[in-house]
XYZ file of C-alpha atoms in Angstrom:
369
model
C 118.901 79.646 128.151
C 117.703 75.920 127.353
C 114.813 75.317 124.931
C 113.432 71.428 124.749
C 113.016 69.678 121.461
C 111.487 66.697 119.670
C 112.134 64.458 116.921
C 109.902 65.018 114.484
C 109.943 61.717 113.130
C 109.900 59.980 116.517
C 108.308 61.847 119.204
C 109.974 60.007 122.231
C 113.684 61.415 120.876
C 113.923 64.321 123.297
C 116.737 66.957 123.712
C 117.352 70.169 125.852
C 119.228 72.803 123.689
C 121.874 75.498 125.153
C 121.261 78.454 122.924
C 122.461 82.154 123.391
C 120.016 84.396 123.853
C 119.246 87.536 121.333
C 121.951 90.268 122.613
C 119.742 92.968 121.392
C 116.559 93.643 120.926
C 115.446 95.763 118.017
C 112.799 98.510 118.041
C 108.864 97.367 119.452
C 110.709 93.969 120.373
C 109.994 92.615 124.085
C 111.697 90.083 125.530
C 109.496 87.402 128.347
C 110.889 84.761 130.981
C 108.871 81.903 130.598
C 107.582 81.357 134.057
C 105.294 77.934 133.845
C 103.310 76.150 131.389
C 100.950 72.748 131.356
C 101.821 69.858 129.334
C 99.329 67.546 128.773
C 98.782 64.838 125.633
C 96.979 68.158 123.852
C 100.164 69.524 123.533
C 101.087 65.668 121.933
C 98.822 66.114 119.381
C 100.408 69.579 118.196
C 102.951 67.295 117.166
C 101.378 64.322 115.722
C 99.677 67.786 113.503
C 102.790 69.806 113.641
C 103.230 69.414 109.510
C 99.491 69.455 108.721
C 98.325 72.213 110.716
C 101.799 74.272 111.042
C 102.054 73.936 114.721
C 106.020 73.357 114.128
C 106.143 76.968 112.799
C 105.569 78.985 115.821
C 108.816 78.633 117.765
C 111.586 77.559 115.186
C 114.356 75.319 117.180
C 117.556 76.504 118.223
C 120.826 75.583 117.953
C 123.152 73.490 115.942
C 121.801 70.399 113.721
C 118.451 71.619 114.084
C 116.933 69.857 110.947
C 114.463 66.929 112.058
C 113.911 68.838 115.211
C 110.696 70.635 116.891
C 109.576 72.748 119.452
C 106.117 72.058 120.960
C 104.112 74.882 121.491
C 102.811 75.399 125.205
C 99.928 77.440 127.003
C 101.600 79.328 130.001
C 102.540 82.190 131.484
C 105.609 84.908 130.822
C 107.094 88.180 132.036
C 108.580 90.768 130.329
C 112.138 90.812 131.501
C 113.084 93.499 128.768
C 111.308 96.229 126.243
C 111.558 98.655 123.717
C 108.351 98.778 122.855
C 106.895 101.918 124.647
C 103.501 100.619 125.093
C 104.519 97.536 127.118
C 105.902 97.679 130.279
C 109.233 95.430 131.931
C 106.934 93.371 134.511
C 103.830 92.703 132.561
C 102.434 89.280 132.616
C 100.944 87.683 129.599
C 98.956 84.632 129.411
C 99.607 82.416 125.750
C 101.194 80.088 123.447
C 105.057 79.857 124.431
C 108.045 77.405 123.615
C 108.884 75.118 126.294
C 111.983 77.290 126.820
C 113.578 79.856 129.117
C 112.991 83.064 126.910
C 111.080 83.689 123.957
C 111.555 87.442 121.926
C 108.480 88.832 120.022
C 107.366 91.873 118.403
C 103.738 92.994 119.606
C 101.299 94.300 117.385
C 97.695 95.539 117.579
C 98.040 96.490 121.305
C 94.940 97.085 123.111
C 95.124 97.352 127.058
C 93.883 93.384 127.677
C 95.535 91.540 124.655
C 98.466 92.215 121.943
C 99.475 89.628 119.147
C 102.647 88.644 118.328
C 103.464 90.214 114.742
C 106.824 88.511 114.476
C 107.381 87.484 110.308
C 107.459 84.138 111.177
C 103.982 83.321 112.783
C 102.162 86.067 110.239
C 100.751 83.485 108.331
C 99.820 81.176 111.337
C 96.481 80.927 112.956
C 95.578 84.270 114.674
C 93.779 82.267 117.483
C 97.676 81.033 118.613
C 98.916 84.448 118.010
C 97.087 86.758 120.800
C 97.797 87.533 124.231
C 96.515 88.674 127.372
C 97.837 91.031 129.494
C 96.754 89.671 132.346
C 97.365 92.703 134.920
C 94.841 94.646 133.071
C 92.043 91.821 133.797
C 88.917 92.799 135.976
C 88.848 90.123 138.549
C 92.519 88.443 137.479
C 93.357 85.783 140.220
C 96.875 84.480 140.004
C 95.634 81.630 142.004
C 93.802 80.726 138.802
C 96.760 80.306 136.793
C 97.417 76.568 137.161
C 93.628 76.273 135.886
C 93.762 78.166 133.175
C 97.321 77.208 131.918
C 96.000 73.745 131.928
C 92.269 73.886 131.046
C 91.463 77.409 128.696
C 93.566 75.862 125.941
C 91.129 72.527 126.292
C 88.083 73.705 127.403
C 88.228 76.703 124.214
C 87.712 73.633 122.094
C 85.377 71.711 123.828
C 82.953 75.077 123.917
C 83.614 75.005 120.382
C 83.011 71.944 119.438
C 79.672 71.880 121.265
C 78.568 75.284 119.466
C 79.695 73.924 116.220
C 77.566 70.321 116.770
C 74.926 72.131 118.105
C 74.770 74.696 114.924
C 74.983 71.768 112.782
C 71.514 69.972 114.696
C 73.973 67.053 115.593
C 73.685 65.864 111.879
C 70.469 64.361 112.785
C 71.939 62.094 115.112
C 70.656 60.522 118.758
C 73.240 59.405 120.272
C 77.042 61.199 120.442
C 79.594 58.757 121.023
C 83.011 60.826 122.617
C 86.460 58.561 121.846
C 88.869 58.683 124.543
C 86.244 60.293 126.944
C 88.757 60.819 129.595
C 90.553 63.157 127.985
C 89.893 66.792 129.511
C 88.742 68.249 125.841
C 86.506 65.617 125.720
C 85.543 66.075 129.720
C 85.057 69.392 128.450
C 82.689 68.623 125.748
C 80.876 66.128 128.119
C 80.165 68.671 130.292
C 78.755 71.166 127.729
C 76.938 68.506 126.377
C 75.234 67.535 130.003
C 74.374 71.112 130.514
C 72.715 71.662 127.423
C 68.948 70.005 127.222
C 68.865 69.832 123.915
C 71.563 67.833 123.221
C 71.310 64.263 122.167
C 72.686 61.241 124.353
C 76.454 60.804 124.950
C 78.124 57.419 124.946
C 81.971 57.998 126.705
C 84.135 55.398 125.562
C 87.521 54.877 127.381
C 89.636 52.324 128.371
C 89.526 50.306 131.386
C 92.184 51.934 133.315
C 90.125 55.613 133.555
C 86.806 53.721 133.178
C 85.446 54.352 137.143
C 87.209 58.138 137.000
C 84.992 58.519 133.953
C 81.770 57.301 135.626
C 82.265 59.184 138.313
C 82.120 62.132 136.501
C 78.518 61.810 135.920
C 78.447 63.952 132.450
C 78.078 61.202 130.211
C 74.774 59.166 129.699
C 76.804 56.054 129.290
C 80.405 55.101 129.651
C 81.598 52.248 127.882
C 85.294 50.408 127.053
C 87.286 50.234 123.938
C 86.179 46.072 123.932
C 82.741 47.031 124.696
C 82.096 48.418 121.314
C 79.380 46.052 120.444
C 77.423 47.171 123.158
C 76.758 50.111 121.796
C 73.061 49.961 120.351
C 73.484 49.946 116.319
C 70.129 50.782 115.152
C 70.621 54.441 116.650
C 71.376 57.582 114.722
C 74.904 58.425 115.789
C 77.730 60.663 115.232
C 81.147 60.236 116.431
C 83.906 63.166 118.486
C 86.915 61.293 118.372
C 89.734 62.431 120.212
C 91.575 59.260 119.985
C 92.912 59.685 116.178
C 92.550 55.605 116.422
C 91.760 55.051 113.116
C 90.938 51.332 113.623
C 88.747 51.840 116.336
C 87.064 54.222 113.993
C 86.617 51.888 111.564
C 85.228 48.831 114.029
C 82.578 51.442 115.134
C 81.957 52.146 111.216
C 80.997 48.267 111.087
C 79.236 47.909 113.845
C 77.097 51.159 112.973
C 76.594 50.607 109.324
C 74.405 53.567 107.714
C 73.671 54.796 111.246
C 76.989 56.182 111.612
C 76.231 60.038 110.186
C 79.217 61.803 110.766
C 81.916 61.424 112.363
C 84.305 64.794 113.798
C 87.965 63.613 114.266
C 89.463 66.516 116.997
C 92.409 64.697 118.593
C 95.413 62.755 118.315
C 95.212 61.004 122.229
C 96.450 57.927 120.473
C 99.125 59.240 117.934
C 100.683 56.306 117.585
C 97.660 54.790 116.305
C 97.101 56.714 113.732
C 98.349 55.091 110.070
C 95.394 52.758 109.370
C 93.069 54.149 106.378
C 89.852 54.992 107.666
C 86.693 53.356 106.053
C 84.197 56.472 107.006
C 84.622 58.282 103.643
C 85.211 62.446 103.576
C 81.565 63.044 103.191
C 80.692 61.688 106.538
C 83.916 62.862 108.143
C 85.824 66.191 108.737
C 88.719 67.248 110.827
C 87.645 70.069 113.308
C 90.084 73.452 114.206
C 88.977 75.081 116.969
C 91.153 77.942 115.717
C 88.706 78.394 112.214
C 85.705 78.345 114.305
C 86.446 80.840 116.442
C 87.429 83.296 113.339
C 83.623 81.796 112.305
C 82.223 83.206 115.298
C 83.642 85.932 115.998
C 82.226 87.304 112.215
C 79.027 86.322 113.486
C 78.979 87.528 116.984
C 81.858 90.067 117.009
C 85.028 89.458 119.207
C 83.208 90.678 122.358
C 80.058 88.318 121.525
C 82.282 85.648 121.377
C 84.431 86.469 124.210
C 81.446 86.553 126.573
C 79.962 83.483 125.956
C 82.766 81.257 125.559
C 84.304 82.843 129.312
C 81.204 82.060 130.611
C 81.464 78.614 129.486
C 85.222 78.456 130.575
C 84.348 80.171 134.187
C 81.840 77.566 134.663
C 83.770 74.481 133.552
C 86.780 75.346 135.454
C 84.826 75.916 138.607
C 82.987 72.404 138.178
C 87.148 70.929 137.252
C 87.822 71.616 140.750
C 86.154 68.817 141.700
C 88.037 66.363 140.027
C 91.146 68.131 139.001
C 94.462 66.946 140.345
C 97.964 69.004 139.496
C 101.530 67.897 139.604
C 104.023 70.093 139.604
C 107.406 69.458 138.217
C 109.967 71.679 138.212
C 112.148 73.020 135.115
C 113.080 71.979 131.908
C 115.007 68.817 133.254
C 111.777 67.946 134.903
C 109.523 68.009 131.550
C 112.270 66.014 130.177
C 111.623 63.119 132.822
C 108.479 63.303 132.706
C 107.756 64.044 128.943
C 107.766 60.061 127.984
C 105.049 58.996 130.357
C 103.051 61.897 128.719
C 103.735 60.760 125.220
C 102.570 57.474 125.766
C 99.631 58.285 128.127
C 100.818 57.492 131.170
C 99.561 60.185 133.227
C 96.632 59.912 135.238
C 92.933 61.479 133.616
C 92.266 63.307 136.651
C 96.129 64.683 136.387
C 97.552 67.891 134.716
C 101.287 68.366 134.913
C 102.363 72.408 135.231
C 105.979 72.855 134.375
C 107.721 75.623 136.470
C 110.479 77.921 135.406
C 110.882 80.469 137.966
C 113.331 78.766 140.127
C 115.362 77.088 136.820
C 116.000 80.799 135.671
C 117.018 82.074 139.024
C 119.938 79.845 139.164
C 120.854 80.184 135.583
C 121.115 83.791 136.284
């Protein structure tokens, strides 16, 4: 089996790994073939936060001279090619957080007959969010036609929905106007879209650059759309927060300037621009906070139960991915060679907005086996 790896220190140092698989499996261990996963530049900013938030935990690397090396966690789709744990079946299809590899091994745990979570040592610690499963098969309604959708958008859109509850229990920290950095991105598509279905919500100012600028317009879910050198046109005497997905600190800063005391808060989500990301930011901690989808789930799931939550947040996600169907373009690329080729142009955010890349596996493992 291969498994593909990053530097950590330099994200555009890529490998693919030979490794043996595990011979044997021990007792409640299953074994899944990956079968296809997106990779989009969320799955760039689990690296550019792979220290912070852990995200280089999940799937140690293998092989020889692994030190300085990662594995990027990916949302797809796996089988189970091999069991001994009686309560899951060889063929069962689960829907979750995978290496960008051939196999993965874990050990399920609190089984139920839609999800299971991965108990293996290593992730115990790790967000539970990243750590459940669903066993698809058992789904009323489950459409494999769906898959590329929901491989590419559930991951996304789970944040946006969050991020919209979360500004929306916080009464937009008083502000008028939401300004959404690198608006083209599909969490922040996500959250435009929430935000445009929602009367209550205050006005939303997309920013992007010039390249996606008519893509974004065309979307119709923002009020305005503006470019990264059309800052100053943004009206400064309006109470405003900022989403930034962009992790840009100096943009951050030049719309901290041009804002003044009118900036109220500002909710840093993404890393879109990762490479842009060393310059100290001027908005101080009380105006700012990082956002985890992963804590606010665990937030309101304690407040609504898991079934609350799971109801209105896949009625959010049903909705949004039926509207992304517009707009929604997928390329396909096939096996781990192909994610290799086309890995840099994702990195540096190359790849069109309206584009979402699904990696394939199936074929790869029929000819390695």
């Amino acid at each position: 089996m291969q498994q593909f790896q990053i530097r950590k220190d330099n994200f555009l140092t890529q490998r693919l790994v030979d490794a043996t698989p595990a011979a044997n499996l021990d007792d409640g261990q299953i074994r899944l073939a990956i079968d296809a996963f997106s990779f989009t530049a969320n799955n760039i900013t689990y690296a550019a936060a792979g220290d912070q938030l852990g995200y280089w935990q999940f799937f140690p690397p293998l092989g020889e001279q692994s030190d300085g090396w990662g594995v990027i966690p990916v949302w797809g789709f796996a089988d189970v090619i091999e069991s001994r744990c009686p309560e899951i079946a060889t063929g069962e299809r689960l829907f979750g957080y995978f290496p960008p590899a051939h196999e993965v091994v874990m050990q399920p745990t609190r089984i139920s007959a839609q999800h299971l979570v991965d108990g293996s040592a290593h992730r115990s610690a790790l967000p539970a969010g990243y750590n459940s499963y669903s066993r698809v098969h058992n789904e009323p309604g489950y459409n494999p036609a769906t898959e590329p959708e929901r491989m590419l958008l559930w991951p996304l859109h789970i944040t946006s929905f969050c991020i919209w509850d979360s500004l929306q229990d916080s009464q937009w920290h008083d502000a008028k106007q939401v300004i959404i950095l690198s608006a083209s991105s599909k969490t922040s598509i996500g959250l435009g879209y929430a935000m445009f279905k929602d009367d209550q919500a205050p006005v939303t100012i997309g920013v992007t650059s010039a390249r996606n600028s008519e893509l974004v317009q065309q979307l119709g879910i923002y009020d305005s759309v503006v470019g990264y050198e059309q800052l100053q046109d943004i009206d400064p005497s309006v109470p405003t927060m900022i989403v930034d997905m962009s992790g840009n600190a100096s943009m951050l800063n030049a719309l901290h300037a041009h804002l003044g005391d009118q900036l109220l808060y500002c909710l840093r989500v993404g890393l879109t621009h990762w490479d842009e990301t060393q310059t100290r930011l001027t908005v101080g901690n009380d105006r700012s906070s990082f956002f985890f989808a992963p804590g606010h789930i665990q937030k309101r799931m304690k407040d609504w139960g898991p079934q609350g939550f799971a109801e209105r947040s896949q009625q959010f996600l049903r909705d949004a991915a039926a509207w992304s169907r517009r707009w929604l373009k997928t390329r396909e690329v096939s096996g781990l060679q192909g994610l290799a080729e086309i890995y840099p142009a994702v990195c540096k955010g190359q790849i069109a907005a309206d584009e979402g890349v699904i990696v394939t596996l199936g074929a790869a493992k029929q000819k390695s086996n």
